[in-house]
PDB file of C-alpha atoms in Angstrom:
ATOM      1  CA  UNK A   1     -23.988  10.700   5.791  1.00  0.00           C
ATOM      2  CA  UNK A   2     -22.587   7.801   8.276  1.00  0.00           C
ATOM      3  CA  UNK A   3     -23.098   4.234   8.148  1.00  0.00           C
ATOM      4  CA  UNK A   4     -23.155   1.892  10.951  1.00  0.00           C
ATOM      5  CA  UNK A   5     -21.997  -1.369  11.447  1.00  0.00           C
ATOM      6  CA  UNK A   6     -21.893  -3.485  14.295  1.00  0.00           C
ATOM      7  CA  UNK A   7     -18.064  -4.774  14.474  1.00  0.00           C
ATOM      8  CA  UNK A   8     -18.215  -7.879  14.600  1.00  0.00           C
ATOM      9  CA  UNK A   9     -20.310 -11.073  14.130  1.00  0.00           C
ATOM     10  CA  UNK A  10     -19.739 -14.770  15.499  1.00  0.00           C
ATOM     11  CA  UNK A  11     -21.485 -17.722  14.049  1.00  0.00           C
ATOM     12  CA  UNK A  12     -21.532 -21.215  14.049  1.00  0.00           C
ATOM     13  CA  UNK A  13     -20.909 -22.969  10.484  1.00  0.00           C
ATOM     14  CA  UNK A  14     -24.640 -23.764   8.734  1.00  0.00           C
ATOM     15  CA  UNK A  15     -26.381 -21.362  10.962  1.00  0.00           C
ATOM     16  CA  UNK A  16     -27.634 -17.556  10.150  1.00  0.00           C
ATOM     17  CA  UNK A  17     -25.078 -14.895   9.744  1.00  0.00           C
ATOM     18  CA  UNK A  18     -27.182 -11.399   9.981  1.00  0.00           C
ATOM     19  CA  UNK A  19     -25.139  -8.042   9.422  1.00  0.00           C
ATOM     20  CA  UNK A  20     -26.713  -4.934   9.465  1.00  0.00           C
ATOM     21  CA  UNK A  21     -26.302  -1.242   8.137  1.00  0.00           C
ATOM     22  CA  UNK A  22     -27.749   1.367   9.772  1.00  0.00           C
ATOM     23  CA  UNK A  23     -27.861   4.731   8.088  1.00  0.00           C
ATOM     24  CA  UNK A  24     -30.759   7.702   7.925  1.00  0.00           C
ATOM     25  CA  UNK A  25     -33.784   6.925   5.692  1.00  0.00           C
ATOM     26  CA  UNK A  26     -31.365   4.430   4.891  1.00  0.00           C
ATOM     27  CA  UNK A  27     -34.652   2.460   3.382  1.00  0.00           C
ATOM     28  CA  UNK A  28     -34.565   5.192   0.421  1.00  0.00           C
ATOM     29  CA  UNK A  29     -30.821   4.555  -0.935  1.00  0.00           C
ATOM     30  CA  UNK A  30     -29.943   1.418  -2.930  1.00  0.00           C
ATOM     31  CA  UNK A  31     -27.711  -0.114  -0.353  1.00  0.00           C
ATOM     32  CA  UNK A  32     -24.662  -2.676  -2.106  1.00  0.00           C
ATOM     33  CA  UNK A  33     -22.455  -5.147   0.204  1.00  0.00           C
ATOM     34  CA  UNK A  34     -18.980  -6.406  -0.207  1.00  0.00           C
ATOM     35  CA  UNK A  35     -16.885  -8.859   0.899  1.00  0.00           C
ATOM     36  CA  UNK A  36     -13.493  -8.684   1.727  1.00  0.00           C
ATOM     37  CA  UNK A  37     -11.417 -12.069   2.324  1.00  0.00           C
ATOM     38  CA  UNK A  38      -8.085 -11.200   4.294  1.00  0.00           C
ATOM     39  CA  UNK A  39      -5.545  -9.816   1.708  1.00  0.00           C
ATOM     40  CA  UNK A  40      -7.960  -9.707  -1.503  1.00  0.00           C
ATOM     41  CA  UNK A  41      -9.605  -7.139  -2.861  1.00  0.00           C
ATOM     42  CA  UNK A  42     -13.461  -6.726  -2.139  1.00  0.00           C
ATOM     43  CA  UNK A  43     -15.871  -8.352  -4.113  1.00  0.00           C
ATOM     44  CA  UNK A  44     -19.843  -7.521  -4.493  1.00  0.00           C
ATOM     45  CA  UNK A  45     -22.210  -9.782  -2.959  1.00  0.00           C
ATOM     46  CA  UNK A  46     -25.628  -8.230  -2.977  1.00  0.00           C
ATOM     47  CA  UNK A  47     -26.160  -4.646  -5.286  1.00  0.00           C
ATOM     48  CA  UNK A  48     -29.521  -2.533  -4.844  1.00  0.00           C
ATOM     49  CA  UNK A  49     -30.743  -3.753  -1.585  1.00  0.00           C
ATOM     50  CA  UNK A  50     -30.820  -7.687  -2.527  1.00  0.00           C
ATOM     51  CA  UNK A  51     -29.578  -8.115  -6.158  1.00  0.00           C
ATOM     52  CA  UNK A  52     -26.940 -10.964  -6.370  1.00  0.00           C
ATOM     53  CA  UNK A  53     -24.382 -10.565  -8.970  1.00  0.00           C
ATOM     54  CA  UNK A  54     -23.355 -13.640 -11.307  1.00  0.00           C
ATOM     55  CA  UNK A  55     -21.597 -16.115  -9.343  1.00  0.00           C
ATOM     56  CA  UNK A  56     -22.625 -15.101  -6.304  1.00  0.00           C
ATOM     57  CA  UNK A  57     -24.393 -17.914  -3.812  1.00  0.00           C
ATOM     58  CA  UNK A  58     -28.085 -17.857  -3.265  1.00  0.00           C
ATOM     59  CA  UNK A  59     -27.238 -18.125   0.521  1.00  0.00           C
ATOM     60  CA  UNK A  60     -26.655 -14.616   0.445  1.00  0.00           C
ATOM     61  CA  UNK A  61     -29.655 -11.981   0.614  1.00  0.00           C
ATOM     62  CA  UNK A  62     -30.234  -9.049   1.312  1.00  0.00           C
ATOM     63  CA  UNK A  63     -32.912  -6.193   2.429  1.00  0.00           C
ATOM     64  CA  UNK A  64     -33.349  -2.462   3.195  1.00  0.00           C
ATOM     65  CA  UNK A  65     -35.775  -0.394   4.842  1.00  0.00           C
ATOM     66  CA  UNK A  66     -36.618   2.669   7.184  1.00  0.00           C
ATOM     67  CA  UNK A  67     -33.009   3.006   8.613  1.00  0.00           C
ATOM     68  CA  UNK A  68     -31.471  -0.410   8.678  1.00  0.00           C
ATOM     69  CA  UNK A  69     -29.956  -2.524   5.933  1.00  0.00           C
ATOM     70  CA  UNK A  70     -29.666  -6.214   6.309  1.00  0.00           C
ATOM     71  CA  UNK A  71     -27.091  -8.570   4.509  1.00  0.00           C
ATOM     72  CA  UNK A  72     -28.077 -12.221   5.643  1.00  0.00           C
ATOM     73  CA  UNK A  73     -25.697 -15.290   5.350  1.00  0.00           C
ATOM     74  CA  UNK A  74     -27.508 -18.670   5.718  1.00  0.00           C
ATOM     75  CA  UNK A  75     -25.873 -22.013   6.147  1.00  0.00           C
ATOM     76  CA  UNK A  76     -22.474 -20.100   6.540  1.00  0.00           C
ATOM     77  CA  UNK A  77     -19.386 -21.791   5.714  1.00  0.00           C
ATOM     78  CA  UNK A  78     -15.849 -21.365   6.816  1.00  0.00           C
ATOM     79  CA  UNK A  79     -15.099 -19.411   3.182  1.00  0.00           C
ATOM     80  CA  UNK A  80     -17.659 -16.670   4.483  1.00  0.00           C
ATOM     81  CA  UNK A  81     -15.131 -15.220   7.144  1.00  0.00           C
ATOM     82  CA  UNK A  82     -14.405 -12.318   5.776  1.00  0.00           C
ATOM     83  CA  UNK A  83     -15.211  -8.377   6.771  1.00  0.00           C
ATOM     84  CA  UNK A  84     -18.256  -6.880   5.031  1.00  0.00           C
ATOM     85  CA  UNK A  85     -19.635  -3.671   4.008  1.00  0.00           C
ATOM     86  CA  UNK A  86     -22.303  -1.975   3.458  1.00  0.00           C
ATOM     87  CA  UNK A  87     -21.947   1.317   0.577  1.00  0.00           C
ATOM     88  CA  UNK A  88     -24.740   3.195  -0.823  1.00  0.00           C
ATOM     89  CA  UNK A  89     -24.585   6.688  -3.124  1.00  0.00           C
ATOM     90  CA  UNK A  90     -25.146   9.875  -1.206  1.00  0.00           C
ATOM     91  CA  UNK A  91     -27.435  11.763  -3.815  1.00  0.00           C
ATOM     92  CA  UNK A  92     -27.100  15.205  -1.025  1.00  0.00           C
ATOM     93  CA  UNK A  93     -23.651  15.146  -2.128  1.00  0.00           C
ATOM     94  CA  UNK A  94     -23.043  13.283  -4.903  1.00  0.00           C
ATOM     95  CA  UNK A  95     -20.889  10.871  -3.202  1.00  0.00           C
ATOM     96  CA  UNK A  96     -20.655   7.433  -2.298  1.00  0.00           C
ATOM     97  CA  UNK A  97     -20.091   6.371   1.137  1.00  0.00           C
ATOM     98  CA  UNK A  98     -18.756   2.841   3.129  1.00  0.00           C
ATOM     99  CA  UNK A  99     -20.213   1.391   6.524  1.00  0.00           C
ATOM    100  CA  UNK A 100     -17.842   0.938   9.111  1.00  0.00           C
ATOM    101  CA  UNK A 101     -17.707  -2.350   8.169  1.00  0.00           C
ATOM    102  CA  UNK A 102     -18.471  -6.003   9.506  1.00  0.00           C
ATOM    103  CA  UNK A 103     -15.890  -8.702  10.834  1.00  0.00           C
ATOM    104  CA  UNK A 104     -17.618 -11.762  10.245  1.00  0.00           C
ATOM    105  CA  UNK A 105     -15.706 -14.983  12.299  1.00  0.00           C
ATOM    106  CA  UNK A 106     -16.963 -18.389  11.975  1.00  0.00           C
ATOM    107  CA  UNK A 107     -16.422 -20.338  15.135  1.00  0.00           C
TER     108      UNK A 107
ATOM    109  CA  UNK B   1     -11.393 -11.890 -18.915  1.00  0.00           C
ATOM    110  CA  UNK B   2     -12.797  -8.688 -17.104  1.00  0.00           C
ATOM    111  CA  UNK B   3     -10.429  -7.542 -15.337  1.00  0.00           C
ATOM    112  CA  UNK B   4      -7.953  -4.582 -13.598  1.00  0.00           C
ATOM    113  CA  UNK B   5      -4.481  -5.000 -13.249  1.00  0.00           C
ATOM    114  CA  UNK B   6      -2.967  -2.353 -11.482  1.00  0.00           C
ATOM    115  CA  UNK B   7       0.826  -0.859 -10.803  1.00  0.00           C
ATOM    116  CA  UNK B   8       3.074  -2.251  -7.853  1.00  0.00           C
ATOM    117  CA  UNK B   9       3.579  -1.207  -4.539  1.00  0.00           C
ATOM    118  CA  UNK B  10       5.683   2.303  -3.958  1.00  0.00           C
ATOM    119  CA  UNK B  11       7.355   3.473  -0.901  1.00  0.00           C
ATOM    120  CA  UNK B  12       7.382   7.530  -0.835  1.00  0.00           C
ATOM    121  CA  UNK B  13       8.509  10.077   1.781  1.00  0.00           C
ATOM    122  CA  UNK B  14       6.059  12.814   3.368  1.00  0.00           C
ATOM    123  CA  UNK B  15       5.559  15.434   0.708  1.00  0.00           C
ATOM    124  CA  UNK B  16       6.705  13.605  -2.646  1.00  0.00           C
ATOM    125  CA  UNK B  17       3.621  12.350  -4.875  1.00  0.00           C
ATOM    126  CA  UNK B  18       2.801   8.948  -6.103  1.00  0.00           C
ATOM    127  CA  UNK B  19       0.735   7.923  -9.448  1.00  0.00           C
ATOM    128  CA  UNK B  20      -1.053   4.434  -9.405  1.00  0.00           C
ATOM    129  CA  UNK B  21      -2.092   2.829 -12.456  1.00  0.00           C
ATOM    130  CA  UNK B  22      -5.193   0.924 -13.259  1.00  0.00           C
ATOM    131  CA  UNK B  23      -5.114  -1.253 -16.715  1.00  0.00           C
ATOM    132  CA  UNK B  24      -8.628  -2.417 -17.687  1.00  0.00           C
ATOM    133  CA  UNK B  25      -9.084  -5.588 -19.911  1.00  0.00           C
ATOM    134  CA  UNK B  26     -11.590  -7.638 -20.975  1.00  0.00           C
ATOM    135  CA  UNK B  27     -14.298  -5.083 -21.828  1.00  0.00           C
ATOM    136  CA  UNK B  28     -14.918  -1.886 -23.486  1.00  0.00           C
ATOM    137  CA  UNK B  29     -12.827   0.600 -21.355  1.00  0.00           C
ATOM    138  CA  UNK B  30     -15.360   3.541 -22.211  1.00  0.00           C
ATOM    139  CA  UNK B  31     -18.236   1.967 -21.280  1.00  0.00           C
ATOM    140  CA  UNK B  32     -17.354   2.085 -17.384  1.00  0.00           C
ATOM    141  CA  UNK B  33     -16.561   4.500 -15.117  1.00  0.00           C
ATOM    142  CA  UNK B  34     -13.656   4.224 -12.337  1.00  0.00           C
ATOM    143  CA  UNK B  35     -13.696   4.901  -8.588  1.00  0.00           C
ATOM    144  CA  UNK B  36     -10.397   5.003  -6.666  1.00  0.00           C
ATOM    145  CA  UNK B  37     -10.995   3.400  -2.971  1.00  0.00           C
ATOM    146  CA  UNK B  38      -8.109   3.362   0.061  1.00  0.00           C
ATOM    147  CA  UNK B  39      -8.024   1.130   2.700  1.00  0.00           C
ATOM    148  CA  UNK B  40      -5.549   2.082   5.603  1.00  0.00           C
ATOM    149  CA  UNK B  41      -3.900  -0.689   7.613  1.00  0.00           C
ATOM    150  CA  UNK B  42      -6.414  -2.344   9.205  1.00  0.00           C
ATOM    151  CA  UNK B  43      -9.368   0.037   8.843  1.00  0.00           C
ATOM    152  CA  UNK B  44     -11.977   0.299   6.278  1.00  0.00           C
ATOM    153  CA  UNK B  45     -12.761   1.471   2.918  1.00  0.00           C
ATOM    154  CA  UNK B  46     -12.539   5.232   1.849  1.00  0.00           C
ATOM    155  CA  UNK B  47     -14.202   6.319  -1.631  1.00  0.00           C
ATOM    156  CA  UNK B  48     -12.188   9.044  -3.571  1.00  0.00           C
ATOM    157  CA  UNK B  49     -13.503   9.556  -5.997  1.00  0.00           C
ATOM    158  CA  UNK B  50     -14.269   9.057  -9.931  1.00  0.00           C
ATOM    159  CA  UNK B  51     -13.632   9.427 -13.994  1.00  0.00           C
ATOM    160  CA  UNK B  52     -15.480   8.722 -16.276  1.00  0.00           C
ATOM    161  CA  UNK B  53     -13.556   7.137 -19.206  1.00  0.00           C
ATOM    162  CA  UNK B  54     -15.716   8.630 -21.698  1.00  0.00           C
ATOM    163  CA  UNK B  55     -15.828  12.197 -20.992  1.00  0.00           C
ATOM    164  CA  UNK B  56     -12.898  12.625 -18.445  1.00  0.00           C
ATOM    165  CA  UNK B  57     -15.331  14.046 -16.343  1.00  0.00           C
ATOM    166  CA  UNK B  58     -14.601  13.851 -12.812  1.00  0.00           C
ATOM    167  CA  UNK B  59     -15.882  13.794  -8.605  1.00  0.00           C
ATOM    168  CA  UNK B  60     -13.790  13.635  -6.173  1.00  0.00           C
ATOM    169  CA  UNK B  61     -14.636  13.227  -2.210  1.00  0.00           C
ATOM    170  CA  UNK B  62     -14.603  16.140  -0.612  1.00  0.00           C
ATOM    171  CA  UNK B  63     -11.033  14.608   1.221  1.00  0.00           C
ATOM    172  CA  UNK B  64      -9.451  14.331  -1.829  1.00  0.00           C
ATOM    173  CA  UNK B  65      -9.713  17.822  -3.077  1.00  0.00           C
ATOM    174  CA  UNK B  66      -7.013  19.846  -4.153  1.00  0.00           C
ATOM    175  CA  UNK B  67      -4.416  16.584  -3.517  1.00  0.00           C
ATOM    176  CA  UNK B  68      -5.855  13.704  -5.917  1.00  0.00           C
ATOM    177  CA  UNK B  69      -6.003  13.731  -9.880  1.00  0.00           C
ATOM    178  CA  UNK B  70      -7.747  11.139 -11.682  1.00  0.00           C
ATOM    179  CA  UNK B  71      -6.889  10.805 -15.255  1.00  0.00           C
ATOM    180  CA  UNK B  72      -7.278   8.455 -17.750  1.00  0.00           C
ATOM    181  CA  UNK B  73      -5.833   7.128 -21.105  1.00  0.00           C
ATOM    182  CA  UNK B  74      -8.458   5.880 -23.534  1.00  0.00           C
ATOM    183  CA  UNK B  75      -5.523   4.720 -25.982  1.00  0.00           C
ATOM    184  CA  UNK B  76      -3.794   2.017 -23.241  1.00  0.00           C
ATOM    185  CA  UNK B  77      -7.382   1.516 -21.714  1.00  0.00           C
ATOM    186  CA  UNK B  78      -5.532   2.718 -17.856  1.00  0.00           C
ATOM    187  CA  UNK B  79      -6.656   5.127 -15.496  1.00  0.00           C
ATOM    188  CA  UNK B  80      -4.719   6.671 -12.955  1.00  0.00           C
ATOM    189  CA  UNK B  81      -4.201   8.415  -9.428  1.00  0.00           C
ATOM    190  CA  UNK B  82      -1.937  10.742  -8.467  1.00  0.00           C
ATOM    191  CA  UNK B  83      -1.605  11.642  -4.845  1.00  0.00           C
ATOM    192  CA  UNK B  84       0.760  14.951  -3.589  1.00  0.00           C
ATOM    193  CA  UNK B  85       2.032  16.171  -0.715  1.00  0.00           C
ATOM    194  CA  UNK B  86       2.056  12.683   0.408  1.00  0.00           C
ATOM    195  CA  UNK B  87       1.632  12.245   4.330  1.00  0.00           C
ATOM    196  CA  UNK B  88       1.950   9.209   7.128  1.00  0.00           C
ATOM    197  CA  UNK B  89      -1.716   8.454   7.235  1.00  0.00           C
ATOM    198  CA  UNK B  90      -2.216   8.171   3.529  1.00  0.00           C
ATOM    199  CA  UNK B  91      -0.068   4.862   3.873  1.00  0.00           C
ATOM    200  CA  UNK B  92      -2.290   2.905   2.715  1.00  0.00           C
ATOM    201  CA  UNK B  93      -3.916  -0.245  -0.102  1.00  0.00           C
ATOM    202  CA  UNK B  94      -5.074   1.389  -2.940  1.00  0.00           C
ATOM    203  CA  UNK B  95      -7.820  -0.218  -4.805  1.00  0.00           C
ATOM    204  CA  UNK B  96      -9.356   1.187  -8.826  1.00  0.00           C
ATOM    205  CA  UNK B  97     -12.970  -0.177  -9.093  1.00  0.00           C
ATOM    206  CA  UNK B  98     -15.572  -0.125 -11.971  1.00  0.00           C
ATOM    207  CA  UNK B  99     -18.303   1.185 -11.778  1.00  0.00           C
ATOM    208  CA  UNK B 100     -20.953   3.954 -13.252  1.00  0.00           C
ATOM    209  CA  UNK B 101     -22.391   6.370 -10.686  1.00  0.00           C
ATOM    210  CA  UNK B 102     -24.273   5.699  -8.986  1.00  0.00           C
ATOM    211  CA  UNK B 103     -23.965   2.426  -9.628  1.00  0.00           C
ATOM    212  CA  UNK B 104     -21.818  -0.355  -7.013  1.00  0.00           C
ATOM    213  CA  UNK B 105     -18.190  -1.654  -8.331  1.00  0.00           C
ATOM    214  CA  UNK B 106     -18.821  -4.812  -9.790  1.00  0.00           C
ATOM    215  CA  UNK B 107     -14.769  -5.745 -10.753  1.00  0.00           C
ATOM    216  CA  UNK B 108     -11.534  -4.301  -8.353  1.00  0.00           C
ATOM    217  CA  UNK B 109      -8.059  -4.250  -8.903  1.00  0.00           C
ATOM    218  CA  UNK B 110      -5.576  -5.998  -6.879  1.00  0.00           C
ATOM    219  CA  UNK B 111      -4.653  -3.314  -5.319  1.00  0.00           C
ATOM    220  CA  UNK B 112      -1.303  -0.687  -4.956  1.00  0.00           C
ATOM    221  CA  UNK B 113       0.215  -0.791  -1.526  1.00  0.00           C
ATOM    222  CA  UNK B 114       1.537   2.879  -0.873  1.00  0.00           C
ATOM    223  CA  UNK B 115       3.902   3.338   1.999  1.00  0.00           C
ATOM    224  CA  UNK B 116       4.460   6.830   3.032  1.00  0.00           C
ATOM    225  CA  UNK B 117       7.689   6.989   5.659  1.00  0.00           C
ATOM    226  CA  UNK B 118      10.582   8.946   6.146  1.00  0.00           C
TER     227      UNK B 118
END
């Protein structure tokens, strides 16, 4: 099962970031995003499709359905630059499986 | 607080193994699952695969059969990752995660830096 991403996103700080995961039936999984500064560790942003963990800013959101996944960043703020990616659990195989990932650069 | 701490950064040479540690804090280790992920030098994340700290049951990615072992201890609250027959392209940053199948990682550790060279 492959997930893509679109490479790269620019965006202007307090506009609309929108990343999105494309994947088969992708609309069934529960699709989770992460955020990866450079040189940390990722973190969880948005788990099952548009659930925002503790902590976590209301500016990001998320959806999912037929074969795209959306993570959306509004007023975006130089913190946000960062890659992304998209994950969600393969139930064919019993595995779980990245996107290709997101480089998101704020201009 | 919740957290994993995990083992330093190891330099190997192709064909020696490496174990990576993964100390869990702050919670009940049992109650969580771990996932191993990689991340090679610029690219993106790799799943290999998962314990569970309560049974020791395990599922590995189908690229990580027959070369990774997860393990855990229940009495030091660490789970680990051993690699063999180490090669150039597993140099890589080696992240634990929690996490229940099939449920998303909600805490990471630091991360290991293996460096496979001759």
């Amino acid at each position: 099962y492959v997930l893509t991403q679109s490479p790269s996103v620019s965006v202007a700080p307090g506009q609309t970031a929108i990343i999105t995961c494309g994947g088969s039936d992708i609309g069934s999984k529960g699709v989770h995003w992460y955020q990866q500064r450079p040189g940390q560790a990722p973190v969880l942003v948005i788990s099952y499709d548009g659930d925002r963990p503790s902590g976590i800013p209301e500016r990001f959101s998320g959806s999912n359905s037929g074969n795209t996944a959306t993570l959306t960043i509004s007023r975006v703020e130089a913190g946000d630059e960062a890659d992304y990616f998209c994950q969600v659990w393969n139930s064919g195989t019993d595995h779980y499986v990245f996107g290709t990932g997101t480089t998101v650069t704020v201009l | 607080q919740v957290q994993l701490v995990q083992s330093g950064g190891e330099v190997k040479k192709p064909g020696a193994s490496v174990k990576v540690s993964c100390k869990a804090s702050g919670y009940t280790f049992t109650n969580f699952g771990i996932s191993w992920v990689r991340q090679a030098p610029g690219q993106g994340l790799e799943w290999m695969g998962w314990i569970s700290t309560y049974t020791g049951n395990t599922n590995y990615a189908q690229k990580s059969q027959g070369r990774v072992t997860l393990t855990t201890d229940t009495s030091t609250s660490t789970a680990y990752m051993d690699l063999r027959s180490l090669r150039s392209d597993d140099t890589a940053m080696y992240y634990c995660a929690r996490g229940e199948l099939p449920d998303p990682f909600d805490i990471w550790g630091q991360g290991t830096m293996v460096t496979v060279s001759s």
